[in-house]
C-alpha cells in the first residue's frame, strides 16, 4: 500500500520560514509528479507547487519567488521550502503524488500538515 507522510508544519510569524517534507512509501515502481496543495477553512484545495520527475516545476503565482519545491527521486521524497511567509499562506498543506505502484497506480495524498502564519 502506498502512503505519503508529511512533516514540518507549525506556527510561524509573518516573514518567517518553514520547510515541509513528504516521504512516499510502499510498493512503488515510479513517481511522476509530486507536489503540494493547500486548503484554507471554507475554501477549495488549490495547487501550491508541482515538480515533475525531470525536475520541471510549476508554482501558483502567489508563492513564486518565496517558495521552492524540490524532490529526491532516489528517496521518493518531496520538500517545500517556504520563505517570507504571509498570513494568507495559512492553510492545511497536503502532499500529492502521481504514483505508479506494483499493485495499483493513481493520485495519492498525505494526511495534511497545518501551517499557521501570524501577523
Short mmCIF file of N, CA and C in Angstrom, two decimals:
data_model
loop_
_atom_site.label_atom_id
_atom_site.label_comp_id
_atom_site.label_asym_id
_atom_site.label_seq_id
_atom_site.Cartn_x
_atom_site.Cartn_y
_atom_site.Cartn_z
N UNK A 1 0.84 -1.19 0.00
CA UNK A 1 0.00 0.00 0.00
C UNK A 1 0.87 1.24 0.00
N UNK A 2 0.54 2.18 -0.85
CA UNK A 2 1.32 3.41 -0.96
C UNK A 2 0.84 4.43 0.05
N UNK A 3 1.77 5.07 0.71
CA UNK A 3 1.44 6.12 1.67
C UNK A 3 2.33 7.32 1.46
N UNK A 4 1.76 8.50 1.75
CA UNK A 4 2.52 9.75 1.77
C UNK A 4 2.43 10.31 3.18
N UNK A 5 3.57 10.60 3.77
CA UNK A 5 3.60 11.11 5.13
C UNK A 5 4.34 12.44 5.14
N UNK A 6 3.63 13.47 5.63
CA UNK A 6 4.19 14.81 5.67
C UNK A 6 4.76 15.13 7.04
N UNK A 7 5.63 16.13 7.08
CA UNK A 7 6.15 16.66 8.33
C UNK A 7 6.59 18.09 8.10
N UNK A 8 6.68 18.85 9.19
CA UNK A 8 7.27 20.17 9.09
C UNK A 8 6.34 21.35 9.25
N UNK A 9 5.07 21.13 9.42
CA UNK A 9 4.18 22.27 9.60
C UNK A 9 4.37 22.90 10.97
N UNK A 10 3.64 23.99 11.21
CA UNK A 10 3.72 24.65 12.50
C UNK A 10 3.26 26.08 12.45
N UNK A 11 3.59 26.79 13.53
CA UNK A 11 3.21 28.20 13.69
C UNK A 11 4.45 29.06 13.50
N UNK A 12 4.32 30.09 12.68
CA UNK A 12 5.44 30.98 12.42
C UNK A 12 4.92 32.40 12.26
N UNK A 13 5.75 33.36 12.57
CA UNK A 13 5.37 34.76 12.40
C UNK A 13 5.50 35.17 10.94
N UNK A 14 4.77 36.18 10.58
CA UNK A 14 4.84 36.73 9.22
C UNK A 14 6.29 37.10 8.90
N UNK A 15 6.72 36.70 7.71
CA UNK A 15 8.10 36.91 7.29
C UNK A 15 9.03 35.77 7.60
N UNK A 16 8.55 34.81 8.36
CA UNK A 16 9.36 33.67 8.75
C UNK A 16 9.40 32.59 7.69
N UNK A 17 10.03 31.48 8.04
CA UNK A 17 10.22 30.37 7.10
C UNK A 17 9.82 29.05 7.74
N UNK A 18 9.38 28.14 6.89
CA UNK A 18 9.11 26.76 7.27
C UNK A 18 9.51 25.86 6.12
N UNK A 19 9.82 24.63 6.46
CA UNK A 19 10.14 23.64 5.44
C UNK A 19 9.25 22.41 5.65
N UNK A 20 8.49 22.08 4.62
CA UNK A 20 7.65 20.89 4.64
C UNK A 20 8.35 19.76 3.90
N UNK A 21 8.20 18.56 4.43
CA UNK A 21 8.76 17.38 3.78
C UNK A 21 7.71 16.30 3.66
N UNK A 22 7.87 15.46 2.66
CA UNK A 22 6.91 14.38 2.43
C UNK A 22 7.66 13.18 1.88
N UNK A 23 7.37 12.02 2.46
CA UNK A 23 8.01 10.79 2.01
C UNK A 23 6.96 9.80 1.55
N UNK A 24 7.18 9.25 0.38
CA UNK A 24 6.30 8.21 -0.15
C UNK A 24 6.89 6.84 0.18
N UNK A 25 6.02 5.93 0.59
CA UNK A 25 6.48 4.59 0.93
C UNK A 25 5.51 3.56 0.40
N UNK A 26 5.97 2.33 0.35
CA UNK A 26 5.14 1.25 -0.17
C UNK A 26 5.78 0.63 -1.39
N UNK A 27 4.99 -0.16 -2.08
CA UNK A 27 5.49 -0.85 -3.27
C UNK A 27 5.37 0.08 -4.48
N UNK A 28 6.36 0.95 -4.59
CA UNK A 28 6.35 2.00 -5.60
C UNK A 28 7.26 1.62 -6.75
N UNK A 29 6.72 1.69 -7.96
CA UNK A 29 7.53 1.45 -9.15
C UNK A 29 8.18 2.74 -9.63
N UNK A 30 7.36 3.78 -9.72
CA UNK A 30 7.88 5.09 -10.11
C UNK A 30 6.90 6.17 -9.68
N UNK A 31 7.41 7.38 -9.58
CA UNK A 31 6.58 8.53 -9.23
C UNK A 31 6.73 9.58 -10.32
N UNK A 32 5.63 9.99 -10.89
CA UNK A 32 5.67 11.05 -11.90
C UNK A 32 5.74 12.39 -11.18
N UNK A 33 4.67 13.13 -11.17
CA UNK A 33 4.67 14.42 -10.48
C UNK A 33 4.48 14.25 -8.98
N UNK A 34 5.12 15.11 -8.24
CA UNK A 34 4.89 15.25 -6.80
C UNK A 34 4.65 16.72 -6.53
N UNK A 35 3.96 17.01 -5.46
CA UNK A 35 3.72 18.41 -5.20
C UNK A 35 3.01 18.68 -3.90
N UNK A 36 2.59 19.91 -3.77
CA UNK A 36 1.91 20.38 -2.56
C UNK A 36 0.67 21.18 -2.95
N UNK A 37 -0.40 20.89 -2.25
CA UNK A 37 -1.65 21.65 -2.35
C UNK A 37 -1.94 22.21 -0.96
N UNK A 38 -2.81 23.20 -0.92
CA UNK A 38 -3.22 23.73 0.38
C UNK A 38 -4.70 24.05 0.38
N UNK A 39 -5.26 23.98 1.58
CA UNK A 39 -6.68 24.24 1.73
C UNK A 39 -6.91 25.04 3.00
N UNK A 40 -7.43 26.24 2.82
CA UNK A 40 -7.81 27.09 3.96
C UNK A 40 -9.24 26.77 4.34
N UNK A 41 -9.64 27.06 5.58
CA UNK A 41 -11.01 26.75 6.02
C UNK A 41 -12.05 27.40 5.10
N UNK A 42 -13.00 26.61 4.67
CA UNK A 42 -14.07 27.11 3.82
C UNK A 42 -13.71 27.31 2.37
N UNK A 43 -12.50 26.91 1.99
CA UNK A 43 -12.04 27.10 0.61
C UNK A 43 -11.68 25.75 -0.01
N UNK A 44 -11.53 25.76 -1.31
CA UNK A 44 -11.17 24.53 -2.01
C UNK A 44 -9.67 24.29 -1.89
N UNK A 45 -9.28 23.06 -2.18
CA UNK A 45 -7.87 22.70 -2.17
C UNK A 45 -7.23 23.17 -3.47
N UNK A 46 -6.18 23.95 -3.36
CA UNK A 46 -5.54 24.55 -4.53
C UNK A 46 -4.07 24.13 -4.63
N UNK A 47 -3.58 24.10 -5.85
CA UNK A 47 -2.18 23.78 -6.09
C UNK A 47 -1.27 24.88 -5.55
N UNK A 48 -0.20 24.48 -4.87
CA UNK A 48 0.84 25.41 -4.46
C UNK A 48 2.04 25.28 -5.39
N UNK A 49 2.55 24.05 -5.50
CA UNK A 49 3.73 23.81 -6.34
C UNK A 49 3.75 22.35 -6.76
N UNK A 50 4.28 22.13 -7.95
CA UNK A 50 4.36 20.79 -8.50
C UNK A 50 5.74 20.61 -9.13
N UNK A 51 6.28 19.40 -9.03
CA UNK A 51 7.56 19.12 -9.65
C UNK A 51 7.49 17.77 -10.34
N UNK A 52 7.89 17.75 -11.60
CA UNK A 52 7.90 16.52 -12.36
C UNK A 52 9.16 15.71 -12.04
N UNK A 53 9.16 14.49 -12.49
CA UNK A 53 10.31 13.63 -12.23
C UNK A 53 11.59 14.21 -12.85
N UNK A 54 11.43 14.92 -13.97
CA UNK A 54 12.61 15.50 -14.64
C UNK A 54 13.02 16.84 -14.02
N UNK A 55 12.29 17.26 -12.96
CA UNK A 55 12.68 18.48 -12.26
C UNK A 55 11.94 19.72 -12.68
N UNK A 56 11.12 19.62 -13.69
CA UNK A 56 10.36 20.78 -14.13
C UNK A 56 9.35 21.16 -13.04
N UNK A 57 9.29 22.45 -12.74
CA UNK A 57 8.44 22.90 -11.64
C UNK A 57 7.35 23.84 -12.12
N UNK A 58 6.31 23.93 -11.30
CA UNK A 58 5.20 24.83 -11.56
C UNK A 58 4.72 25.37 -10.22
N UNK A 59 4.56 26.68 -10.13
CA UNK A 59 4.14 27.31 -8.89
C UNK A 59 2.88 28.15 -9.13
N UNK A 60 2.04 28.23 -8.13
CA UNK A 60 0.95 29.18 -8.21
C UNK A 60 1.56 30.58 -8.07
N UNK A 61 0.94 31.56 -8.70
CA UNK A 61 1.53 32.90 -8.76
C UNK A 61 1.83 33.50 -7.39
N UNK A 62 0.97 33.25 -6.43
CA UNK A 62 1.11 33.91 -5.13
C UNK A 62 2.34 33.46 -4.34
N UNK A 63 2.97 32.35 -4.72
CA UNK A 63 4.13 31.87 -3.97
C UNK A 63 5.42 31.97 -4.76
N UNK A 64 5.34 32.39 -6.00
CA UNK A 64 6.55 32.49 -6.82
C UNK A 64 7.55 33.46 -6.20
N UNK A 65 8.81 33.03 -6.14
CA UNK A 65 9.85 33.84 -5.53
C UNK A 65 9.96 33.68 -4.02
N UNK A 66 8.99 32.99 -3.41
CA UNK A 66 9.03 32.79 -1.96
C UNK A 66 9.16 31.31 -1.59
N UNK A 67 8.52 30.46 -2.37
CA UNK A 67 8.54 29.01 -2.09
C UNK A 67 9.41 28.31 -3.12
N UNK A 68 10.06 27.23 -2.69
CA UNK A 68 10.87 26.41 -3.58
C UNK A 68 10.56 24.94 -3.34
N UNK A 69 10.18 24.25 -4.40
CA UNK A 69 9.90 22.82 -4.30
C UNK A 69 11.10 22.04 -4.81
N UNK A 70 11.36 20.91 -4.17
CA UNK A 70 12.46 20.05 -4.60
C UNK A 70 12.08 18.60 -4.32
N UNK A 71 12.77 17.68 -4.97
CA UNK A 71 12.49 16.27 -4.73
C UNK A 71 13.76 15.45 -4.84
N UNK A 72 13.71 14.29 -4.20
CA UNK A 72 14.80 13.33 -4.29
C UNK A 72 14.20 12.05 -4.86
N UNK A 73 14.46 11.79 -6.10
CA UNK A 73 13.85 10.64 -6.76
C UNK A 73 14.32 9.31 -6.15
N UNK A 74 15.53 9.27 -5.67
CA UNK A 74 16.06 8.04 -5.10
C UNK A 74 15.37 7.70 -3.78
N UNK A 75 14.97 8.73 -3.05
CA UNK A 75 14.34 8.53 -1.73
C UNK A 75 12.83 8.69 -1.77
N UNK A 76 12.28 9.03 -2.93
CA UNK A 76 10.83 9.25 -3.07
C UNK A 76 10.33 10.30 -2.09
N UNK A 77 11.04 11.40 -2.04
CA UNK A 77 10.64 12.49 -1.15
C UNK A 77 10.47 13.79 -1.93
N UNK A 78 9.65 14.66 -1.38
CA UNK A 78 9.46 15.99 -1.93
C UNK A 78 9.43 16.97 -0.76
N UNK A 79 10.01 18.14 -0.98
CA UNK A 79 10.06 19.16 0.06
C UNK A 79 9.58 20.49 -0.48
N UNK A 80 9.15 21.34 0.43
CA UNK A 80 8.72 22.68 0.07
C UNK A 80 9.33 23.65 1.07
N UNK A 81 10.27 24.45 0.59
CA UNK A 81 10.87 25.49 1.41
C UNK A 81 10.03 26.76 1.26
N UNK A 82 9.50 27.23 2.36
CA UNK A 82 8.62 28.39 2.33
C UNK A 82 9.27 29.54 3.07
N UNK A 83 9.58 30.60 2.35
CA UNK A 83 10.20 31.79 2.93
C UNK A 83 9.25 32.98 2.81
N UNK A 84 9.54 34.00 3.58
CA UNK A 84 8.72 35.23 3.55
C UNK A 84 7.24 34.90 3.68
N UNK A 85 6.93 34.08 4.64
CA UNK A 85 5.54 33.63 4.81
C UNK A 85 4.62 34.78 5.17
N UNK A 86 3.40 34.70 4.69
CA UNK A 86 2.38 35.72 4.92
C UNK A 86 1.18 35.07 5.61
N UNK A 87 0.39 35.85 6.32
CA UNK A 87 -0.81 35.28 6.96
C UNK A 87 -1.72 34.56 5.97
N UNK A 88 -1.78 35.03 4.74
CA UNK A 88 -2.63 34.38 3.74
C UNK A 88 -2.11 33.02 3.29
N UNK A 89 -0.90 32.65 3.73
CA UNK A 89 -0.38 31.31 3.46
C UNK A 89 -0.92 30.28 4.46
N UNK A 90 -1.62 30.75 5.47
CA UNK A 90 -2.18 29.85 6.48
C UNK A 90 -3.16 28.88 5.85
N UNK A 91 -2.92 27.60 6.05
CA UNK A 91 -3.76 26.55 5.48
C UNK A 91 -3.24 25.19 5.92
N UNK A 92 -4.04 24.18 5.62
CA UNK A 92 -3.54 22.81 5.72
C UNK A 92 -2.85 22.48 4.41
N UNK A 93 -1.65 21.98 4.48
CA UNK A 93 -0.86 21.66 3.29
C UNK A 93 -0.84 20.15 3.09
N UNK A 94 -1.14 19.74 1.87
CA UNK A 94 -1.23 18.32 1.54
C UNK A 94 -0.19 17.95 0.49
N UNK A 95 0.52 16.89 0.78
CA UNK A 95 1.46 16.33 -0.18
C UNK A 95 0.69 15.53 -1.22
N UNK A 96 1.14 15.58 -2.45
CA UNK A 96 0.49 14.88 -3.56
C UNK A 96 1.52 14.08 -4.36
N UNK A 97 1.09 12.93 -4.82
CA UNK A 97 1.96 12.16 -5.68
C UNK A 97 1.17 11.40 -6.74
N UNK A 98 1.64 11.48 -7.96
CA UNK A 98 1.11 10.68 -9.07
C UNK A 98 2.01 9.45 -9.15
N UNK A 99 1.53 8.37 -8.53
CA UNK A 99 2.41 7.24 -8.24
C UNK A 99 1.99 5.99 -8.99
N UNK A 100 2.97 5.37 -9.57
CA UNK A 100 2.76 4.08 -10.21
C UNK A 100 3.30 3.01 -9.28
N UNK A 101 2.41 2.22 -8.72
CA UNK A 101 2.81 1.15 -7.81
C UNK A 101 2.83 -0.19 -8.50
N UNK A 102 3.39 -1.16 -7.84
CA UNK A 102 3.41 -2.52 -8.37
C UNK A 102 2.03 -3.15 -8.33
N UNK A 103 1.20 -2.68 -7.39
CA UNK A 103 -0.15 -3.24 -7.25
C UNK A 103 -1.20 -2.31 -7.83
N UNK A 104 -1.08 -1.03 -7.54
CA UNK A 104 -2.06 -0.07 -8.05
C UNK A 104 -1.36 1.25 -8.34
N UNK A 105 -2.02 2.06 -9.14
CA UNK A 105 -1.47 3.35 -9.52
C UNK A 105 -2.55 4.41 -9.41
N UNK A 106 -2.11 5.65 -9.19
CA UNK A 106 -3.08 6.74 -9.15
C UNK A 106 -2.55 7.94 -8.40
N UNK A 107 -3.46 8.80 -8.03
CA UNK A 107 -3.12 10.01 -7.28
C UNK A 107 -3.25 9.74 -5.79
N UNK A 108 -2.19 10.03 -5.06
CA UNK A 108 -2.17 9.79 -3.62
C UNK A 108 -1.98 11.10 -2.86
N UNK A 109 -2.53 11.12 -1.65
CA UNK A 109 -2.47 12.31 -0.82
C UNK A 109 -1.95 11.97 0.57
N UNK A 110 -1.22 12.91 1.15
CA UNK A 110 -0.87 12.79 2.54
C UNK A 110 -2.02 13.20 3.44
N UNK A 111 -1.80 13.11 4.73
CA UNK A 111 -2.86 13.40 5.70
C UNK A 111 -3.01 14.89 5.96
N UNK A 112 -2.04 15.68 5.52
CA UNK A 112 -2.11 17.12 5.71
C UNK A 112 -1.31 17.57 6.92
N UNK A 113 -0.71 18.73 6.79
CA UNK A 113 0.02 19.34 7.91
C UNK A 113 -0.34 20.82 7.96
N UNK A 114 -0.62 21.31 9.15
CA UNK A 114 -1.11 22.69 9.30
C UNK A 114 0.05 23.69 9.31
N UNK A 115 -0.12 24.72 8.55
CA UNK A 115 0.80 25.87 8.56
C UNK A 115 -0.01 27.09 8.97
N UNK A 116 0.42 27.74 10.03
CA UNK A 116 -0.25 28.93 10.53
C UNK A 116 0.75 30.07 10.60
N UNK A 117 0.43 31.17 9.92
CA UNK A 117 1.31 32.33 9.90
C UNK A 117 0.61 33.47 10.62
N UNK A 118 1.21 33.93 11.68
CA UNK A 118 0.61 35.00 12.47
C UNK A 118 1.13 36.36 11.99
N UNK A 119 0.26 37.36 12.10
CA UNK A 119 0.64 38.70 11.64
C UNK A 119 1.33 39.50 12.73
#
